[in-house]
Short mmCIF file of C-alpha atoms in Angstrom, two decimals:
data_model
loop_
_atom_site.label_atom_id
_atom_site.label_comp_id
_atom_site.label_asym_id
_atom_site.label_seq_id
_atom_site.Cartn_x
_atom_site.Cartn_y
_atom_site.Cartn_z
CA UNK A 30 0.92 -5.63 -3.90
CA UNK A 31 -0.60 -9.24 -3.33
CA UNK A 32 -2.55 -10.24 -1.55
CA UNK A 33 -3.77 -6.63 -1.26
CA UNK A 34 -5.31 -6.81 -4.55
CA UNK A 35 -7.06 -10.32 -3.21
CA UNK A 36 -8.76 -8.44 -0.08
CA UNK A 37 -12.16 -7.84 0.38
CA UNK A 38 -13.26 -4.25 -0.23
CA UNK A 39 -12.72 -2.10 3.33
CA UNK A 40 -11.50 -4.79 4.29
CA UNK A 41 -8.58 -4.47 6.88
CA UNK A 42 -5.35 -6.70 7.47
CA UNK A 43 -2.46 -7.23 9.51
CA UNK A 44 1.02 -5.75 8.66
CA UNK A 45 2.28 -8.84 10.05
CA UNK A 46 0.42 -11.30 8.26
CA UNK A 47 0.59 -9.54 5.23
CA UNK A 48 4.45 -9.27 5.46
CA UNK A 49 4.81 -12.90 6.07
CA UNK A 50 2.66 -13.54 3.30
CA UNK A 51 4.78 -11.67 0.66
CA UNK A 52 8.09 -13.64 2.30
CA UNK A 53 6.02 -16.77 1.57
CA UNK A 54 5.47 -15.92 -1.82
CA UNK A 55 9.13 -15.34 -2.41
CA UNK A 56 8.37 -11.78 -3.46
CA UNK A 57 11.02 -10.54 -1.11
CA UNK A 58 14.39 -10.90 -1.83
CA UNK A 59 17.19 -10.90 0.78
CA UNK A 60 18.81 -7.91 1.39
CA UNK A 61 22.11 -7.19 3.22
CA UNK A 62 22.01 -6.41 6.92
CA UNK A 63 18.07 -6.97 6.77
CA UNK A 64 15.72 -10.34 7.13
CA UNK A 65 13.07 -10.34 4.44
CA UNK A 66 10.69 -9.16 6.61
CA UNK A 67 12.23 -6.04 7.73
CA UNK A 68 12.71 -5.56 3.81
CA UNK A 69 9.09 -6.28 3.68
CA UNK A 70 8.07 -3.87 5.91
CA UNK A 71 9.99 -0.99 4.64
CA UNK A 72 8.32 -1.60 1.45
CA UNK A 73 4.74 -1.66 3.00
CA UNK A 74 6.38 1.52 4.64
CA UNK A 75 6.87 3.28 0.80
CA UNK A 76 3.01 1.85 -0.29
CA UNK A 77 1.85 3.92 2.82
CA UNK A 78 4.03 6.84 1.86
CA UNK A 79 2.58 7.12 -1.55
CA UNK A 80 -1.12 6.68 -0.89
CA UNK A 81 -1.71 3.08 -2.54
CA UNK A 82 -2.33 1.93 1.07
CA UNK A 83 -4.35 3.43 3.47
CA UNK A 84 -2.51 3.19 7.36
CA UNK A 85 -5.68 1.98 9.81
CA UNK A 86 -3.00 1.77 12.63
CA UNK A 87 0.28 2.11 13.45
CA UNK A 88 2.07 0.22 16.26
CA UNK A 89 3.83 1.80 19.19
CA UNK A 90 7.37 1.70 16.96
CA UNK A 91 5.52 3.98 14.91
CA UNK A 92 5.57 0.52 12.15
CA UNK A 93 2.21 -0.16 9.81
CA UNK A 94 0.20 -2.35 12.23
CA UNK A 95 -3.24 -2.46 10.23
CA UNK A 96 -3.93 -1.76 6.48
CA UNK A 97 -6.39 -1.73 3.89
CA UNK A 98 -6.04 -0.83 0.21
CA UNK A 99 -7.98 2.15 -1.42
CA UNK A 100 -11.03 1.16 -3.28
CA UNK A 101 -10.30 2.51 -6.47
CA UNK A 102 -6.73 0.66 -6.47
CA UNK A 103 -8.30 -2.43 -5.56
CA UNK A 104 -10.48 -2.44 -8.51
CA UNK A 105 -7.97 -1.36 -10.92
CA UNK A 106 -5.91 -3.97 -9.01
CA UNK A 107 -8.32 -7.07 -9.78
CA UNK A 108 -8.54 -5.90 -13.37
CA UNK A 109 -4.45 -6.22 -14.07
CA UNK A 110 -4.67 -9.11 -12.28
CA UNK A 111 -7.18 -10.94 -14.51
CA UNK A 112 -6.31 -9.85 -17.75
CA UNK A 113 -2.53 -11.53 -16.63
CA UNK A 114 -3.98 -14.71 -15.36
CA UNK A 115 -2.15 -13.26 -11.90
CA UNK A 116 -4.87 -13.48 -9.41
CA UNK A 117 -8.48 -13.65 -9.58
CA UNK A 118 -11.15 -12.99 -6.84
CA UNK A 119 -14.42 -15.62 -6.66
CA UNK A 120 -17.47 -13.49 -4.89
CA UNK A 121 -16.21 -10.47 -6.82
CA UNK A 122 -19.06 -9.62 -9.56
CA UNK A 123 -16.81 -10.02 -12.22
CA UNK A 124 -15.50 -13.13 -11.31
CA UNK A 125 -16.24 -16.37 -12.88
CA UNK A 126 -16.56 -19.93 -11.37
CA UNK A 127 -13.55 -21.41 -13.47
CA UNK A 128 -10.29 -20.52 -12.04
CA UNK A 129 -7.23 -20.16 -14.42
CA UNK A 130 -5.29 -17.49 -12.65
CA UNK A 131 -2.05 -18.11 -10.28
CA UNK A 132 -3.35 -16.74 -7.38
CA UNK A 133 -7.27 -16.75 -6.16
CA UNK A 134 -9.00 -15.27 -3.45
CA UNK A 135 -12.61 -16.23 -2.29
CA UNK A 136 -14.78 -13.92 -0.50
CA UNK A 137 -18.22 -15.89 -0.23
CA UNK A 138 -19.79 -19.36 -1.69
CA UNK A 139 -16.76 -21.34 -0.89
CA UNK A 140 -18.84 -25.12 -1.21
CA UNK A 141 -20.39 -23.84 -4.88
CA UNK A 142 -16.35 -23.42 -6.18
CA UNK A 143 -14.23 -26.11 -4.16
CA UNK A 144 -16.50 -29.07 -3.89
CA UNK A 145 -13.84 -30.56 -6.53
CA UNK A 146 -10.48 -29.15 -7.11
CA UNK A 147 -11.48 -29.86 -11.03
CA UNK A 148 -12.43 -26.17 -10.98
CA UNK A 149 -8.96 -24.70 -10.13
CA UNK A 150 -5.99 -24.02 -12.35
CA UNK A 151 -3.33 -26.96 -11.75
CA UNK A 152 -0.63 -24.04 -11.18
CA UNK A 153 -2.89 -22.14 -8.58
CA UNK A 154 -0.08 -20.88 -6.28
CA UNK A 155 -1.93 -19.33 -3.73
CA UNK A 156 -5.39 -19.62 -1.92
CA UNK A 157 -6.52 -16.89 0.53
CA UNK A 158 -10.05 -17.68 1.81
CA UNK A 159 -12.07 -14.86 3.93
CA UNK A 160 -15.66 -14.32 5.30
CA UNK A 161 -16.11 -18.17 5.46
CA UNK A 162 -18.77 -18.62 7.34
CA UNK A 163 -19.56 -22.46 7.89
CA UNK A 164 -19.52 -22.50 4.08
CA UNK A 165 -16.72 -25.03 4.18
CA UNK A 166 -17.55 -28.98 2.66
CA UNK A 167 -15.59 -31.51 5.15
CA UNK A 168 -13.49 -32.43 2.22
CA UNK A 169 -12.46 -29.58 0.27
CA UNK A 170 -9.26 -29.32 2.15
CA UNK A 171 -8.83 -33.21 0.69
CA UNK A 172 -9.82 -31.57 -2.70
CA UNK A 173 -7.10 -29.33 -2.43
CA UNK A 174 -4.44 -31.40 -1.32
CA UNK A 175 -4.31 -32.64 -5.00
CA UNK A 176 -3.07 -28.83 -6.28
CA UNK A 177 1.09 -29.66 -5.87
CA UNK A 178 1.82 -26.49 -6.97
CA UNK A 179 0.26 -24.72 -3.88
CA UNK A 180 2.65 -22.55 -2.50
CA UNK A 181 0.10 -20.40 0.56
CA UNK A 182 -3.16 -21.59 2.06
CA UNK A 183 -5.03 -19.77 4.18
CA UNK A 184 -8.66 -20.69 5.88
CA UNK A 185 -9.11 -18.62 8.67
CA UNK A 186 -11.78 -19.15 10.54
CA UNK A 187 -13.43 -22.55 8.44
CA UNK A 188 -15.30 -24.89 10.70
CA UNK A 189 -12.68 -27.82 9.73
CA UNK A 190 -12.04 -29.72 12.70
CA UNK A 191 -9.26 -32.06 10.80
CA UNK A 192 -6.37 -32.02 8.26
CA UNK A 193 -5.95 -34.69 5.86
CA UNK A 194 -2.92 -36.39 6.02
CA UNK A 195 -2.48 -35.80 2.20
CA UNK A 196 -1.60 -32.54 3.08
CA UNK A 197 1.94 -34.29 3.62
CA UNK A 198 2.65 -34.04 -0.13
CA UNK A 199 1.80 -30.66 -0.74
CA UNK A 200 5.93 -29.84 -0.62
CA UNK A 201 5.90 -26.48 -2.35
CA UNK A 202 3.84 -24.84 1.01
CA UNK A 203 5.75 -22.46 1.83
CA UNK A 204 2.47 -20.80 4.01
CA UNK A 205 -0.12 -22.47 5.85
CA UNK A 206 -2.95 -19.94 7.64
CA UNK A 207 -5.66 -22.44 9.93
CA UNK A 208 -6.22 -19.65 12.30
CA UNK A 209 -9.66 -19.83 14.03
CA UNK A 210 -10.15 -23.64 12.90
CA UNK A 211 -11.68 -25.88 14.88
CA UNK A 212 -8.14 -28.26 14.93
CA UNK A 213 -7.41 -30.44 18.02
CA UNK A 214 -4.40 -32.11 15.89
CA UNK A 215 -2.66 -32.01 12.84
CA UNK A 216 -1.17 -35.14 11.01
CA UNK A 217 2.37 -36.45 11.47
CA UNK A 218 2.85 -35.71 7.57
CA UNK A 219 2.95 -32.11 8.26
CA UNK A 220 7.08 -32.92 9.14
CA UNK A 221 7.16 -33.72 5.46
CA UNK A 222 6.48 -29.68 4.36
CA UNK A 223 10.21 -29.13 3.64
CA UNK A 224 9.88 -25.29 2.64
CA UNK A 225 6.88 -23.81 5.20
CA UNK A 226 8.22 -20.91 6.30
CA UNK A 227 4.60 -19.99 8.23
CA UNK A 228 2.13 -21.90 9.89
CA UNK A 229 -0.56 -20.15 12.12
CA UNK A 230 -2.52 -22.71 14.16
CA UNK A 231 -3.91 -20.18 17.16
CA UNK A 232 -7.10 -22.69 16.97
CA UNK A 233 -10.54 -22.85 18.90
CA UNK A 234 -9.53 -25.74 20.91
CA UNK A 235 -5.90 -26.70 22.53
CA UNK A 236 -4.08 -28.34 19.68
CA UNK A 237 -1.75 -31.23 19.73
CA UNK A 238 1.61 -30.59 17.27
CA UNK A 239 3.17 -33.67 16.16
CA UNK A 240 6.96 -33.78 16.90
CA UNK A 241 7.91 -33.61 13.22
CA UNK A 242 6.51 -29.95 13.44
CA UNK A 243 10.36 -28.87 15.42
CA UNK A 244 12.02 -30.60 12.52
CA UNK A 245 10.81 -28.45 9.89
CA UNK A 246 14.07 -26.30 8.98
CA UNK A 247 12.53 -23.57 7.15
CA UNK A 248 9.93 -22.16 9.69
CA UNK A 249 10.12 -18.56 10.20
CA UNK A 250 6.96 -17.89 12.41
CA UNK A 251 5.17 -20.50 14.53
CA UNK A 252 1.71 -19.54 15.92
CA UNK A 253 -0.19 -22.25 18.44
CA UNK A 254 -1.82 -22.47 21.14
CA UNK A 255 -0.23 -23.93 23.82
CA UNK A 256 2.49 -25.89 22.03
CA UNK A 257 5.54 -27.86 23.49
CA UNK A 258 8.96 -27.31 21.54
CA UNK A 259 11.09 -30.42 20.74
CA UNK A 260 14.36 -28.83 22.58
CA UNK A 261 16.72 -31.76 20.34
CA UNK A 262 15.63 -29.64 17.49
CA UNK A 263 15.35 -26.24 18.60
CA UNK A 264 19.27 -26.34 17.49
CA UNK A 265 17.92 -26.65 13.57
CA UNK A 266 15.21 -24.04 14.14
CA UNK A 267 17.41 -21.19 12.52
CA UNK A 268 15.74 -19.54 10.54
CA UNK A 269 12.84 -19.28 13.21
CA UNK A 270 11.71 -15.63 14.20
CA UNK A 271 8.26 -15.92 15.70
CA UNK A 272 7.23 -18.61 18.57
CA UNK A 273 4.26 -17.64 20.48
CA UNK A 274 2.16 -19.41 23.13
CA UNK A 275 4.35 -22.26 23.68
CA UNK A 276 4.20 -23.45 27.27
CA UNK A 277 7.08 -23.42 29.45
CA UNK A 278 8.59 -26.77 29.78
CA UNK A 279 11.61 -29.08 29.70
CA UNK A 280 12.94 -27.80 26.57
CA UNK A 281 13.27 -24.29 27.99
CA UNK A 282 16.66 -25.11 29.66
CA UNK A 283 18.18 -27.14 27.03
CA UNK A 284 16.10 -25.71 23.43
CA UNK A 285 15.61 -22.45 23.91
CA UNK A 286 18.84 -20.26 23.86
CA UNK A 287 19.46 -22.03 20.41
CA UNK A 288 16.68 -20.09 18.67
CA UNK A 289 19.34 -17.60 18.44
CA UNK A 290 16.86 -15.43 15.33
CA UNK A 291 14.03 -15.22 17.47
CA UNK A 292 12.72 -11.53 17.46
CA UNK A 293 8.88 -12.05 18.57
CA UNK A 294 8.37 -14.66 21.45
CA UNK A 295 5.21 -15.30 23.40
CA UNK A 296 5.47 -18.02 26.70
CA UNK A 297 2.71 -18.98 29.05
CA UNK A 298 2.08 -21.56 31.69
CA UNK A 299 5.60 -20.14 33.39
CA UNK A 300 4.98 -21.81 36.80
CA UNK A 301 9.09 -23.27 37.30
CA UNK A 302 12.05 -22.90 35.01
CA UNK A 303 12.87 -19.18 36.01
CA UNK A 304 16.68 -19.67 36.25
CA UNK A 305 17.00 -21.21 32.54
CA UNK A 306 14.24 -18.67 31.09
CA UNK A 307 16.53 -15.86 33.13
CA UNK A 308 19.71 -17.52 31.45
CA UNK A 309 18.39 -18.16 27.97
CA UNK A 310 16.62 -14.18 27.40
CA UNK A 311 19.49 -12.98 28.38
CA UNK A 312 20.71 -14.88 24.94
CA UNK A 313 18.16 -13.62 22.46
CA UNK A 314 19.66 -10.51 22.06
CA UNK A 315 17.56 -10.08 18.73
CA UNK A 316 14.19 -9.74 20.65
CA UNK A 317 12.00 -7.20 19.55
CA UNK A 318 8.46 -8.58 21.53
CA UNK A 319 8.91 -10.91 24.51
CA UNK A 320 5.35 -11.69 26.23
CA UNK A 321 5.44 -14.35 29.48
CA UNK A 322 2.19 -15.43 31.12
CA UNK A 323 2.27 -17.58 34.28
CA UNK A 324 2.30 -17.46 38.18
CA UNK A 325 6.11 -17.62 38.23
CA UNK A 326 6.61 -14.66 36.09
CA UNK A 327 7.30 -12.17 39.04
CA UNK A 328 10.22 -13.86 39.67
CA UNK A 329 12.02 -13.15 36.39
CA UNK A 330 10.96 -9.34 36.72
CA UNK A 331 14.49 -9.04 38.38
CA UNK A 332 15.45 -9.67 34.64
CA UNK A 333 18.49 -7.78 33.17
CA UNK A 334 17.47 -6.43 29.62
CA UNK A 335 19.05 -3.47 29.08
CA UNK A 336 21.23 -5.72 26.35
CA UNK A 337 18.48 -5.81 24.40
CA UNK A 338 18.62 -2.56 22.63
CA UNK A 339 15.72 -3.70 20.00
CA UNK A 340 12.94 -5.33 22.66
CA UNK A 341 10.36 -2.74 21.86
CA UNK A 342 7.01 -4.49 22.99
CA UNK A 343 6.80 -6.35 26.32
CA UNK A 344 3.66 -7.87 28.27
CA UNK A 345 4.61 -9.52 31.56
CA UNK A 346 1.49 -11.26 33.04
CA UNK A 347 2.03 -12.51 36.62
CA UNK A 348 -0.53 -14.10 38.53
CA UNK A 349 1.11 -14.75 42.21
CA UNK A 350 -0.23 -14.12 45.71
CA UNK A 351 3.18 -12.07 46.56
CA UNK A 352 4.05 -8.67 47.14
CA UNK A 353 6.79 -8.12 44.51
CA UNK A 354 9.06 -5.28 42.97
CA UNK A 355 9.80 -3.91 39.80
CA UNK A 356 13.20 -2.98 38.87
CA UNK A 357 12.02 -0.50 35.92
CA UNK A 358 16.77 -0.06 35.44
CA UNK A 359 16.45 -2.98 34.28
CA UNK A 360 14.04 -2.62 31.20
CA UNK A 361 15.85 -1.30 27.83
CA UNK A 362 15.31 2.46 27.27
CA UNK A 363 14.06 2.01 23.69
CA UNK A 364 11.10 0.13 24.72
CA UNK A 365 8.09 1.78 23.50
CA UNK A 366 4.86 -0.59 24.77
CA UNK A 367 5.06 -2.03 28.32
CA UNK A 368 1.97 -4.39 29.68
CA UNK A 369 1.63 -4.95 33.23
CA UNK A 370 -0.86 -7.31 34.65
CA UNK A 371 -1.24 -9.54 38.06
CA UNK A 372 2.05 -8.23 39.74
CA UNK A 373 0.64 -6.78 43.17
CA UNK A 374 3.27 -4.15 42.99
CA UNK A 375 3.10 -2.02 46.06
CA UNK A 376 5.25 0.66 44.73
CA UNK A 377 3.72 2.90 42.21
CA UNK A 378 4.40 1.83 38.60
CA UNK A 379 3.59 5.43 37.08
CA UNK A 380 6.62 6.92 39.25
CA UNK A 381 8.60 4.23 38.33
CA UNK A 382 8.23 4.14 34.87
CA UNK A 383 8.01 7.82 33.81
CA UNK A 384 11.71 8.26 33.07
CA UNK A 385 11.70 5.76 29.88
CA UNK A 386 12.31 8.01 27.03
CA UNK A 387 10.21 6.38 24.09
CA UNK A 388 7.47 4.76 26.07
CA UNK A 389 4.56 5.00 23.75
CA UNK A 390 2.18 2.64 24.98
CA UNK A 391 1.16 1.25 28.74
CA UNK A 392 -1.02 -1.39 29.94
CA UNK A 393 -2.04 -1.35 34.01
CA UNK A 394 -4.24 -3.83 35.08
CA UNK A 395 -5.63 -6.90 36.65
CA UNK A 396 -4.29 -5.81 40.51
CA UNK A 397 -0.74 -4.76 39.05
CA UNK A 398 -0.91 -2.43 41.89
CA UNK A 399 -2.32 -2.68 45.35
CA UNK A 400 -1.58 0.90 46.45
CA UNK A 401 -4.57 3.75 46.29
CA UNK A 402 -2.79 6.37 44.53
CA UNK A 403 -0.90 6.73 41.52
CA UNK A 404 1.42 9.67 40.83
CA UNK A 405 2.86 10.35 37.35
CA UNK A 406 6.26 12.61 37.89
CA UNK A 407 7.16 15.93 36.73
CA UNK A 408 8.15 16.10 33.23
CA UNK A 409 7.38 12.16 33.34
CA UNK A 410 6.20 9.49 30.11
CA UNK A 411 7.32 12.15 27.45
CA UNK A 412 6.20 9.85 24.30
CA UNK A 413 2.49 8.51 25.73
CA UNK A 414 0.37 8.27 23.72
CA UNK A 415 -2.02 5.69 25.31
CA UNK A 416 -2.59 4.93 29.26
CA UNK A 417 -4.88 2.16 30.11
CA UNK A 418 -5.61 1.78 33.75
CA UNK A 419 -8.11 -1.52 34.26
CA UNK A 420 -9.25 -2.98 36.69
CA UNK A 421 -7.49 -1.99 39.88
CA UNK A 422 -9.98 -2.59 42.69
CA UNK A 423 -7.97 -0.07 45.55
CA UNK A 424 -7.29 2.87 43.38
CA UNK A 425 -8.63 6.03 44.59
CA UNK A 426 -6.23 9.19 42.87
CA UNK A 427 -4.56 9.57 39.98
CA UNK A 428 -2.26 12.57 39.93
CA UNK A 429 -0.22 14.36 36.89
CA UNK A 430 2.62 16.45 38.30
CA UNK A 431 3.32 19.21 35.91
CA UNK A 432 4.66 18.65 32.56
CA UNK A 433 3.47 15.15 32.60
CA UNK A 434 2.65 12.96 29.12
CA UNK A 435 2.36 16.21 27.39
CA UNK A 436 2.09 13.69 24.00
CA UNK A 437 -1.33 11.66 25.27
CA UNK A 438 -3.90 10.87 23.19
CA UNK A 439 -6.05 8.33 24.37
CA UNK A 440 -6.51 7.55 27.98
CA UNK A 441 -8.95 4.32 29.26
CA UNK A 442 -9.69 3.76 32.90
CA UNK A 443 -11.99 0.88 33.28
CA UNK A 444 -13.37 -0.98 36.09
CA UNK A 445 -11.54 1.00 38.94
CA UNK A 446 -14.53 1.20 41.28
CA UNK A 447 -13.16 3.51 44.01
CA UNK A 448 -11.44 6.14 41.77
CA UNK A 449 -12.62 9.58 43.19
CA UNK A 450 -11.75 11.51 39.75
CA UNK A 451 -10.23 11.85 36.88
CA UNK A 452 -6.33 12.94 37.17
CA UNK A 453 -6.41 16.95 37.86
CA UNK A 454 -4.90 18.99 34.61
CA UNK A 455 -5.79 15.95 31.86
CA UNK A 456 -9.03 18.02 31.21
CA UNK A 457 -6.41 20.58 29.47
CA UNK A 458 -4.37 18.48 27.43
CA UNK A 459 -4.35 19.53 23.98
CA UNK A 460 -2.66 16.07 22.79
CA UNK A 461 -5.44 14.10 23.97
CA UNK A 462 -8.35 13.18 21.74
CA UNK A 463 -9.93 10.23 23.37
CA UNK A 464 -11.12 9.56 26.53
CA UNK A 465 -12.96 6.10 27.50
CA UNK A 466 -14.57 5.22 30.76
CA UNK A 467 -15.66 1.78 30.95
CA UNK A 468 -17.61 -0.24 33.85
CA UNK A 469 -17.33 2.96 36.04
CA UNK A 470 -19.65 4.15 38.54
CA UNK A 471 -22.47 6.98 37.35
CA UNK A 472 -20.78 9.36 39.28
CA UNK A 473 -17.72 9.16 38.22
CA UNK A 474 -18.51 9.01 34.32
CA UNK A 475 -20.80 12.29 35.19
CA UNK A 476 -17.90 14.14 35.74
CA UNK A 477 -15.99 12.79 32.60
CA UNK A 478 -18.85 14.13 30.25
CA UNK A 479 -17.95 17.78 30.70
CA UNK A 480 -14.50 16.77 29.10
CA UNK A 481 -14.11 18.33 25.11
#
């Protein structure tokens, strides 16, 4: 169960982070026909199942998304976890300032405890840090860099605006969380990190990876902000599942269709390089998440992925000045979240994609459409469960022909200025439970406050 028994009380976490966080900790072990993380996640799956976790929200796959632990766990938790030296938790009121367990988390008064690394066990494995709060001294991470045994690190959200280069001989990382830092770099000695399987730098500012980053062999799931691949190495890169926000580039024609294990993949700046992209998805056949951003994105829309039986989530996010098409045979039938923004579609997206069987999940907005109405067909979007329609400056009708997402439960229109009225028959629906209108004109929300 760690790091759940490290968390904050009520506090909530991501599946995902706390799945690669288990992997890092080698508490996984590999099973046949399955990465460690899907292994993870069907054990987060049997936690849910028998109450020790409580399910905040699940994703459109109908996957844990968001957890927290039960309170009365948690504190039973702590206590095992002390008396075995396993984990301890500094903040909690039964803590103490000397550390001797494996595994510590800190949930306030970071300076008071890590001024000097003196006060931590020399086989501390793990370090979660939360609530930080400009508590941070400018060299505790130095501090730390002394503790060789450190296997995960996480400081999301200190105000450290540099990493050490000492950090170089911390070899056992297997985890390294800077989310939320205030990084603009991070030292060449990072290549030296043999076994990091995670590092999450989605920083403040734009951050600069050294090359030696691409020629780590054991990364799993790469998080930054605008970050260019090293195509020589993306050939090594097999193990690698998660690349997000890396800007499209040079290495997309001759890097990318070699990160054959990818299943969650996130690319902006697309402006050129639609032929390679085109050729290289049509590679990955283990996508399960594919997210492009850029102004040359329409013209990849023509896309064949009906290959990709597993591509669940997609977010396509098109900013172009032309009138283009969407090809919704194209899209794989098991997809269950779609994301639509910028496209200037003149054909009506609802009518196009109301026939996809397991759609559970769909983002309109930004000027995705430039037509007035919007008609969802008979019988159409079976699975809905959430429609969010935002910002679409010429709507005027929404219609539901009969039958129509019989499974909704929340519906958001926001910032659709010239929308007469809500869609005629949604009033009825006994599915839905939540209604939001936001940025919408008195009238109009006057009419949506008779709604149950």
């Amino acid at each position: 169960m760690l790091p759940l028994r490290l968390l904050p009380e009520d506090m909530v976490i991501d599946a995902t982070k706390l799945v690669q966080l288990w992997v890092a900790e080698g508490f996984i072990a590999q099973a046949a026909g399955f990465t460690r993380e899907e292994t993870a996640e069907q054990h987060l799956e049997k936690l849910a199942n028998r109450s020790i976790l409580q399910v905040v929200i699940r994703d459109p796959m109908g996957r844990v998304d968001k957890c927290r632990i039960y309170d009365l766990l948690l504190d039973l938790a702590k206590h095992e976890g002390r008396k075995n030296q396993f984990l301890d938790v500094h903040g909690d009121p039964t803590s103490t300032h000397a550390v001797r367990s494996r595994r510590l988390a800190v949930h306030e008064d970071a300076s008071v405890c890590f001024s000097s690394s003196s006060c931590l066990a020399p086989n501390l494995r793990s370090l979660l840090f939360f609530n930080l709060d400009g508590q941070w001294f400018g060299d505790s991470l130095l501090n730390l860099c002394s503790l060789k045994l450190l296997r995960v690190i996480d400081i999301e959200g200190a105000p450290i605006d540099m990493v050490p280069k000492e950090i170089g001989g911390m070899v056992r990382l297997t985890y390294l969380g800077l989310r939320n830092t205030r990084l603009a770099s991070l030292p060449s000695s990072i290549e030296n990190l043999g076994r990091l399987q995670t590092l999450d730098i989605r920083v403040v500012f734009e951050i600069t990876l050294p090359q030696g980053v691409w020629r780590i062999r054991t990364l799993r799931h790469l998080q930054a902000h605008r970050a260019q691949p090293q195509a020589s190495s993306c050939g090594t890169l097999t193990e690698l599942q998660t690349l997000q926000y890396a800007v499209a580039g040079e290495w997309v024609q001759a890097g990318l269709r070699k990160l054959s294990s990818l299943r969650k993949l996130t690319i902006v700046g697309v402006s050129a390089h639609v032929k390679p992209l085109s050729e290289a998805i049509q590679r990955l056949k283990r996508l399960n998440f594919f997210e492009l951003k850029g102004s040359s994105v329409p013209n990849v829309l023509g896309l064949d992925l009906t290959g990709h039986a597993g591509l669940h989530e997609l977010i396509l996010d098109g900013t172009t000045r032309k009138v283009v098409g969407l090809a919704p045979g194209n899209l794989p039938q098991n997809v269950t979240a779609i994301n639509l923004k910028g496209w200037r579609l003149e054909q009506d997206p609802l009518a196009q994609l109301g026939a996809l069987p397991y759609l559970g999940d769909l983002i309109l907005s930004s000027g995705v459409f430039l037509g007035d109405e919007m008609v969802c067909p008979a019988a159409g979007f079976p699975r809905l469960r959430e429609l969010i329609i935002y910002n679409l400056a010429g709507l005027r009708r929404l219609r539901l022909s009969e039958g129509a997402m019989g499974s909704l439960v929340s519906f958001t229109v926001g910032r659709c200025p010239r929308l007469e009225s809500l869609p005629e028959g949604m009033e009825g629906m006994r599915s839905l439970e939540g209604l939001s209108l936001e940025y919408m004109p008195e009238a109009f929300v006057e009419k949506g406050r008779g709604w149950s």
